[in-house]
């Protein structure tokens, strides 16, 4: 069996980090694609020269031609414009919708059997548009949001309780944006729900509320600190975890922006829900029991996604 092929559409900050992680983990050969000439080729050459030092076997190439993504097993899409300070994810809509159209068509023609992970923001709308433009089955197109959002949540929880991140498991539902729903009841430290730890006096409700708020604004906090560009290390690591779940048929349950067709009372759009990822892509949407507050939070999130989809349809008649 030959090596797997990972195509990365967008060779910017996240794309470059994805390439490094994919190569270091020897997930397969890597093709970095970008519209800017020289950048994917230059990054590919630089990254290839990590190989002798790190000792990985992965062929890394750069390209400006969609033909080079042919036969890709996994495609991770970060093409587009990143958020600048003061810019919301939704401001990116118009620019990145056009990018999704070009990328979707490139995938449709050259790699229709791939498992496609979208990272470009505003995520819940872009992954939907990418699926529409590419025509791939819904289970083969998924958005990366929840893995990153819950990693942020987990990091803050581990810090608060001063425990290993390995023992922390947190849960985030809803859209990738200010409307995301961190579900505290399903968040645990080695199986102990966070509300129980609060009852035990190990933290306070105020502190957990502040962590929830900080998680919701997790991307914006980094954008403001960087001054230019947005987070890229953790987004790339999140995309790689999803790619590994597919390539290794791991049957992992991960929070992702997935297509829902009636689950959670929502139909026909992408929203952050727990899904099972294995060799068939998104194999199942996991429906957990929500309390009234979480249900209301999810509804706000879904309504925000719906609004974005209407805006996409107004911008591009082929989506209507
Ligand atoms: N096709 C391919 N690549 C494109 C296209 C296109 N039509 N348009 C832009 N690009 C490339 C840019 O040339 C750039 O190299 O996409 C890359 C984006 O890289 P960065 O600007 O460094 O952005 P990054 O931090 O990687 O984030 C990418 O992910 O999290 C989201 O909000 C973020 O939407 C943004 C995306």
Short mmCIF file of C-alpha atoms and ligand atoms in Angstrom, two decimals:
data_model
loop_
_atom_site.label_atom_id
_atom_site.label_comp_id
_atom_site.label_asym_id
_atom_site.label_seq_id
_atom_site.Cartn_x
_atom_site.Cartn_y
_atom_site.Cartn_z
CA UNK A 1 0.00 0.00 0.00
CA UNK A 2 1.38 3.38 -0.98
CA UNK A 3 1.54 6.35 1.30
CA UNK A 4 -1.54 8.41 1.97
CA UNK A 5 -1.76 11.84 0.39
CA UNK A 6 -2.67 14.96 2.33
CA UNK A 7 -3.51 18.09 0.32
CA UNK A 8 -3.48 21.41 2.12
CA UNK A 9 -5.34 24.19 0.32
CA UNK A 10 -3.87 27.44 1.60
CA UNK A 11 -0.18 27.60 2.49
CA UNK A 12 -0.40 30.37 5.04
CA UNK A 13 0.15 30.18 8.79
CA UNK A 14 -2.21 27.29 9.43
CA UNK A 15 -1.32 25.52 6.16
CA UNK A 16 2.40 25.56 6.96
CA UNK A 17 1.82 24.28 10.48
CA UNK A 18 -0.49 21.56 9.17
CA UNK A 19 2.24 20.45 6.75
CA UNK A 20 4.81 20.26 9.53
CA UNK A 21 2.53 18.27 11.83
CA UNK A 22 1.36 15.92 9.06
CA UNK A 23 4.95 15.21 8.04
CA UNK A 24 6.19 14.75 11.60
CA UNK A 25 3.40 12.29 12.27
CA UNK A 26 4.10 10.61 8.90
CA UNK A 27 0.43 10.76 7.96
CA UNK A 28 1.44 10.66 4.32
CA UNK A 29 2.93 12.76 1.55
CA UNK A 30 1.90 16.39 1.66
CA UNK A 31 0.93 18.78 -1.13
CA UNK A 32 0.74 22.44 -0.18
CA UNK A 33 -1.44 24.43 -2.59
CA UNK A 34 -1.81 28.20 -2.73
CA UNK A 35 -2.73 30.84 -5.30
CA UNK A 36 0.39 32.84 -4.47
CA UNK A 37 3.29 31.65 -6.60
CA UNK A 38 6.43 30.62 -4.78
CA UNK A 39 4.99 30.48 -1.26
CA UNK A 40 3.83 26.84 -1.25
CA UNK A 41 6.98 25.79 -3.10
CA UNK A 42 9.22 27.71 -0.68
CA UNK A 43 7.45 26.38 2.41
CA UNK A 44 7.52 22.84 1.00
CA UNK A 45 11.27 23.06 0.43
CA UNK A 46 11.91 24.47 3.90
CA UNK A 47 9.69 21.80 5.49
CA UNK A 48 11.33 19.01 3.44
CA UNK A 49 14.62 20.06 4.98
CA UNK A 50 13.19 19.39 8.45
CA UNK A 51 12.98 15.71 7.39
CA UNK A 52 16.67 14.83 7.83
CA UNK A 53 16.71 16.50 11.26
CA UNK A 54 13.40 15.18 12.58
CA UNK A 55 13.75 11.88 10.76
CA UNK A 56 10.43 11.69 8.99
CA UNK A 57 9.68 10.15 5.62
CA UNK A 58 7.18 12.34 3.85
CA UNK A 59 7.42 13.95 0.45
CA UNK A 60 6.35 17.59 0.74
CA UNK A 61 5.66 19.56 -2.43
CA UNK A 62 4.24 22.98 -3.22
CA UNK A 63 1.89 23.80 -6.07
CA UNK A 64 -0.29 26.43 -7.72
CA UNK A 65 -2.10 23.85 -9.84
CA UNK A 66 -5.16 21.97 -8.60
CA UNK A 67 -4.12 18.96 -10.68
CA UNK A 68 -1.50 18.25 -8.03
CA UNK A 69 -4.13 17.47 -5.40
CA UNK A 70 -5.41 14.56 -7.52
CA UNK A 71 -5.97 11.39 -5.51
CA UNK A 72 -5.70 13.12 -2.12
CA UNK A 73 -7.07 11.07 0.77
CA UNK A 74 -7.50 14.07 3.03
CA UNK A 75 -7.83 17.73 2.10
CA UNK A 76 -7.58 20.45 4.71
CA UNK A 77 -8.77 23.86 3.57
CA UNK A 78 -7.40 27.05 5.12
CA UNK A 79 -7.48 29.14 1.95
CA UNK A 80 -8.79 32.64 2.40
CA UNK A 81 -8.22 35.71 4.42
CA UNK A 82 -7.64 35.56 8.17
CA UNK A 83 -9.26 37.88 10.67
CA UNK A 84 -7.62 41.21 11.41
CA UNK A 85 -8.06 43.07 14.73
CA UNK A 86 -11.55 44.52 15.01
CA UNK A 87 -12.83 42.30 12.20
CA UNK A 88 -15.43 39.66 13.10
CA UNK A 89 -15.39 36.24 11.49
CA UNK A 90 -18.53 37.26 9.65
CA UNK A 91 -16.80 40.22 8.01
CA UNK A 92 -14.76 37.66 6.18
CA UNK A 93 -17.84 36.18 4.57
CA UNK A 94 -17.82 37.92 1.20
CA UNK A 95 -14.11 37.41 0.51
CA UNK A 96 -13.89 33.83 1.65
CA UNK A 97 -17.09 32.72 -0.08
CA UNK A 98 -15.43 33.39 -3.44
CA UNK A 99 -12.38 31.44 -2.29
CA UNK A 100 -14.60 28.47 -1.30
CA UNK A 101 -16.11 28.47 -4.77
CA UNK A 102 -12.70 28.13 -6.41
CA UNK A 103 -11.55 25.52 -3.88
CA UNK A 104 -14.81 23.52 -4.12
CA UNK A 105 -14.52 23.35 -7.88
CA UNK A 106 -10.86 22.32 -7.65
CA UNK A 107 -11.76 19.48 -5.29
CA UNK A 108 -14.78 18.37 -7.35
CA UNK A 109 -12.65 17.96 -10.47
CA UNK A 110 -9.47 16.58 -8.94
CA UNK A 111 -10.14 14.80 -5.66
CA UNK A 112 -13.83 13.91 -5.28
CA UNK A 113 -13.05 10.92 -3.01
CA UNK A 114 -11.21 12.89 -0.37
CA UNK A 115 -12.25 13.55 3.22
CA UNK A 116 -12.38 17.34 3.38
CA UNK A 117 -11.80 19.33 6.54
CA UNK A 118 -12.60 23.03 6.31
CA UNK A 119 -10.94 25.53 8.65
CA UNK A 120 -11.60 28.79 6.80
CA UNK A 121 -13.81 31.27 8.68
CA UNK A 122 -16.62 32.07 9.17
CA UNK A 123 -16.48 28.33 9.61
CA UNK A 124 -20.08 27.15 9.80
CA UNK A 125 -20.98 29.05 6.63
CA UNK A 126 -17.76 28.29 4.74
CA UNK A 127 -17.95 24.53 5.31
CA UNK A 128 -21.55 24.54 4.08
CA UNK A 129 -20.61 26.56 0.99
CA UNK A 130 -17.59 24.35 0.30
CA UNK A 131 -19.82 21.27 0.44
CA UNK A 132 -22.30 22.91 -1.94
CA UNK A 133 -19.60 24.00 -4.40
CA UNK A 134 -17.74 20.66 -4.30
CA UNK A 135 -20.83 18.45 -4.48
CA UNK A 136 -19.15 15.86 -2.22
CA UNK A 137 -21.33 13.79 0.12
CA UNK A 138 -22.12 15.53 3.42
CA UNK A 139 -20.30 12.88 5.46
CA UNK A 140 -17.06 13.64 3.62
CA UNK A 141 -17.03 17.39 4.28
CA UNK A 142 -16.65 18.61 7.85
CA UNK A 143 -15.59 21.78 9.61
CA UNK A 144 -12.93 22.17 12.29
CA UNK A 145 -14.20 24.22 15.19
CA UNK A 146 -15.20 22.21 18.23
CA UNK A 147 -11.87 20.43 18.62
CA UNK A 148 -10.18 23.82 18.86
CA UNK A 149 -12.88 25.42 21.01
CA UNK A 150 -12.87 22.52 23.44
CA UNK A 151 -9.04 22.52 23.50
CA UNK A 152 -9.20 26.16 24.56
CA UNK A 153 -11.82 25.32 27.19
CA UNK A 154 -9.72 22.36 28.42
CA UNK A 155 -6.59 24.47 28.66
CA UNK A 156 -8.35 27.04 30.86
CA UNK A 157 -9.96 24.33 33.03
CA UNK A 158 -6.62 22.53 33.51
CA UNK A 159 -5.06 25.84 34.51
CA UNK A 160 -7.87 26.65 36.94
CA UNK A 161 -7.71 23.29 38.72
CA UNK A 162 -3.95 23.00 38.28
CA UNK A 163 -4.25 19.50 36.79
CA UNK A 164 -2.84 17.80 33.70
CA UNK A 165 -4.63 18.64 30.47
CA UNK A 166 -4.60 14.88 29.84
CA UNK A 167 -7.25 14.44 32.53
CA UNK A 168 -9.51 17.19 31.23
CA UNK A 169 -12.32 16.55 28.77
CA UNK A 170 -14.51 19.45 27.80
CA UNK A 171 -17.47 19.81 25.58
CA UNK A 172 -18.43 22.62 23.23
CA UNK A 173 -21.50 22.75 20.99
CA UNK A 174 -22.90 25.20 18.48
CA UNK A 175 -21.32 27.60 16.04
CA UNK A 176 -17.66 28.58 15.93
CA UNK A 177 -18.12 32.11 17.08
CA UNK A 178 -19.37 34.14 19.94
CA UNK A 179 -22.50 31.96 20.06
CA UNK A 180 -20.68 28.71 20.83
CA UNK A 181 -22.06 26.73 23.76
CA UNK A 182 -19.44 25.35 26.17
CA UNK A 183 -21.37 22.62 28.01
CA UNK A 184 -20.06 22.66 31.56
CA UNK A 185 -22.06 19.63 32.73
CA UNK A 186 -20.34 17.40 30.20
CA UNK A 187 -16.91 18.80 30.99
CA UNK A 188 -14.88 16.69 33.36
CA UNK A 189 -11.57 16.26 35.13
CA UNK A 190 -10.83 12.54 35.01
CA UNK A 191 -14.55 11.81 34.84
CA UNK A 192 -15.59 14.23 37.60
CA UNK A 193 -18.01 16.81 36.17
CA UNK A 194 -16.88 20.42 36.59
CA UNK A 195 -20.07 21.38 38.55
CA UNK A 196 -19.17 18.66 41.09
CA UNK A 197 -15.67 20.08 41.44
CA UNK A 198 -17.23 23.48 42.12
CA UNK A 199 -19.45 21.90 44.79
CA UNK A 200 -16.32 20.38 46.30
CA UNK A 201 -15.00 23.92 46.69
CA UNK A 202 -12.14 23.50 44.19
CA UNK A 203 -13.31 26.48 42.15
CA UNK A 204 -16.21 28.89 42.11
CA UNK A 205 -19.13 29.36 39.77
CA UNK A 206 -17.85 32.88 38.98
CA UNK A 207 -14.50 31.50 37.87
CA UNK A 208 -16.11 28.82 35.69
CA UNK A 209 -18.42 31.46 34.16
CA UNK A 210 -15.36 33.57 33.36
CA UNK A 211 -13.67 30.56 31.73
CA UNK A 212 -16.77 29.93 29.60
CA UNK A 213 -16.71 33.57 28.52
CA UNK A 214 -12.98 33.44 27.77
CA UNK A 215 -13.48 30.24 25.73
CA UNK A 216 -16.16 31.95 23.64
CA UNK A 217 -13.79 34.79 22.88
CA UNK A 218 -10.75 32.50 22.61
CA UNK A 219 -9.99 33.30 18.97
CA UNK A 220 -10.48 37.04 19.41
CA UNK A 221 -8.13 37.13 22.40
CA UNK A 222 -5.32 35.76 20.25
CA UNK A 223 -6.14 38.04 17.30
CA UNK A 224 -5.87 41.06 19.62
CA UNK A 225 -2.55 39.89 21.05
CA UNK A 226 -0.96 39.04 17.71
CA UNK A 227 -1.92 42.35 16.17
CA UNK A 228 -1.82 40.76 12.75
CA UNK A 229 -3.32 37.42 11.73
CA UNK A 230 -5.09 34.87 13.88
CA UNK A 231 -4.28 31.71 15.84
CA UNK A 232 -2.61 28.96 13.90
CA UNK A 233 -0.82 26.38 16.05
CA UNK A 234 -3.89 25.02 17.86
CA UNK A 235 -6.16 25.28 14.79
CA UNK A 236 -3.62 23.20 12.84
CA UNK A 237 -3.28 20.63 15.63
CA UNK A 238 -7.08 20.33 15.71
CA UNK A 239 -7.31 19.73 11.96
CA UNK A 240 -4.63 17.05 12.22
CA UNK A 241 -6.52 15.24 15.01
CA UNK A 242 -9.56 15.04 12.73
CA UNK A 243 -7.46 13.83 9.78
CA UNK A 244 -5.92 11.12 11.96
CA UNK A 245 -9.36 9.98 13.13
CA UNK A 246 -10.35 9.44 9.49
CA UNK A 247 -7.10 7.95 8.20
CA UNK A 248 -6.80 5.57 11.15
CA UNK A 249 -10.52 4.69 11.27
CA UNK A 250 -10.24 5.67 14.92
CA UNK A 251 -14.00 6.09 15.55
CA UNK A 252 -13.23 9.10 17.70
CA UNK A 253 -16.05 11.23 19.02
CA UNK A 254 -15.05 14.80 18.31
CA UNK A 255 -17.01 18.04 18.31
CA UNK A 256 -17.03 19.23 14.69
CA UNK A 257 -19.05 21.46 12.41
CA UNK A 258 -21.06 18.68 10.80
CA UNK A 259 -24.10 18.48 8.58
CA UNK A 260 -27.23 17.91 10.63
CA UNK A 261 -30.30 16.42 9.08
CA UNK A 262 -32.87 16.51 11.84
CA UNK A 263 -30.56 15.86 14.79
CA UNK A 264 -30.99 18.37 17.61
CA UNK A 265 -34.12 19.51 15.78
CA UNK A 266 -31.99 21.20 13.14
CA UNK A 267 -32.10 20.49 9.45
CA UNK A 268 -29.95 21.20 6.44
CA UNK A 269 -27.01 23.10 7.83
CA UNK A 270 -23.61 22.72 9.44
CA UNK A 271 -23.31 23.32 13.15
CA UNK A 272 -21.01 22.22 15.95
CA UNK A 273 -22.10 18.82 17.29
CA UNK A 274 -20.30 15.72 18.55
CA UNK A 275 -19.70 13.29 15.71
CA UNK A 276 -18.06 9.93 15.27
CA UNK A 277 -15.21 10.06 12.74
CA UNK A 278 -13.90 6.90 11.11
CA UNK A 279 -13.02 5.52 7.69
CA UNK A 280 -16.41 6.62 6.30
CA UNK A 281 -15.87 10.21 7.34
CA UNK A 282 -18.55 11.55 9.63
CA UNK A 283 -20.18 8.23 10.48
CA UNK A 284 -22.70 9.47 13.03
CA UNK A 285 -23.98 12.60 14.71
CA UNK A 286 -24.14 11.92 18.44
CA UNK A 287 -27.25 13.40 20.06
CA UNK A 288 -26.64 14.14 23.71
CA UNK A 289 -29.28 15.25 26.16
CA UNK A 290 -29.28 19.01 26.64
CA UNK A 291 -30.82 21.02 29.44
CA UNK A 292 -33.03 24.00 28.64
CA UNK A 293 -30.19 26.55 28.88
CA UNK A 294 -27.98 24.55 26.49
CA UNK A 295 -30.91 24.07 24.10
CA UNK A 296 -31.53 27.82 24.12
CA UNK A 297 -27.80 28.45 23.56
CA UNK A 298 -27.74 26.04 20.64
CA UNK A 299 -30.77 27.73 19.11
CA UNK A 300 -29.04 31.12 19.21
CA UNK A 301 -26.04 29.51 17.55
CA UNK A 302 -28.12 27.83 14.86
CA UNK A 303 -30.00 31.07 14.14
CA UNK A 304 -26.66 32.87 13.69
CA UNK A 305 -25.52 30.18 11.23
CA UNK A 306 -28.84 30.43 9.34
CA UNK A 307 -28.35 34.17 8.97
CA UNK A 308 -24.90 33.62 7.51
CA UNK A 309 -26.24 31.08 5.03
CA UNK A 310 -28.86 33.56 3.87
CA UNK A 311 -26.08 36.12 3.40
CA UNK A 312 -24.10 33.57 1.34
CA UNK A 313 -27.14 32.86 -0.82
CA UNK A 314 -27.61 36.58 -1.42
CA UNK A 315 -23.95 36.88 -2.45
CA UNK A 316 -23.92 33.87 -4.77
CA UNK A 317 -27.10 32.94 -6.65
CA UNK A 318 -25.85 29.40 -7.34
CA UNK A 319 -26.23 28.64 -3.62
CA UNK A 320 -29.87 29.73 -3.39
N1 LIG B 1 -6.92 29.50 -3.11
C1 LIG B 1 -5.90 29.02 -2.37
N2 LIG B 1 -5.29 29.72 -1.41
C2 LIG B 1 -5.73 30.96 -1.19
C3 LIG B 1 -6.78 31.54 -1.91
C4 LIG B 1 -7.39 30.74 -2.92
N3 LIG B 1 -8.39 31.20 -3.67
N4 LIG B 1 -6.99 32.79 -1.45
C5 LIG B 1 -6.10 32.99 -0.46
N5 LIG B 1 -5.33 31.90 -0.31
C6 LIG B 1 -4.23 31.66 0.62
C7 LIG B 1 -3.39 32.89 0.91
O1 LIG B 1 -2.50 33.15 -0.15
C8 LIG B 1 -2.69 32.48 2.20
O2 LIG B 1 -1.44 31.86 1.95
O3 LIG B 1 -4.71 31.27 1.89
C9 LIG B 1 -3.65 31.46 2.82
C10 LIG B 1 -4.23 31.91 4.14
O4 LIG B 1 -3.19 31.97 5.05
P1 LIG B 1 -3.10 33.03 6.22
O5 LIG B 1 -3.48 34.38 5.70
O6 LIG B 1 -1.77 32.86 6.87
O7 LIG B 1 -4.28 32.60 7.20
P2 LIG B 1 -4.29 31.43 8.29
O8 LIG B 1 -3.86 31.98 9.59
O9 LIG B 1 -3.60 30.24 7.76
O10 LIG B 1 -5.87 31.17 8.41
C11 LIG B 1 -6.62 30.69 7.30
O11 LIG B 1 -8.37 29.78 8.68
O12 LIG B 1 -8.87 30.05 10.96
C12 LIG B 1 -9.14 30.45 9.66
O13 LIG B 1 -9.84 32.71 10.00
C13 LIG B 1 -8.84 31.89 9.45
O14 LIG B 1 -10.04 32.02 7.41
C14 LIG B 1 -8.75 31.97 7.97
C15 LIG B 1 -8.10 30.64 7.59
#
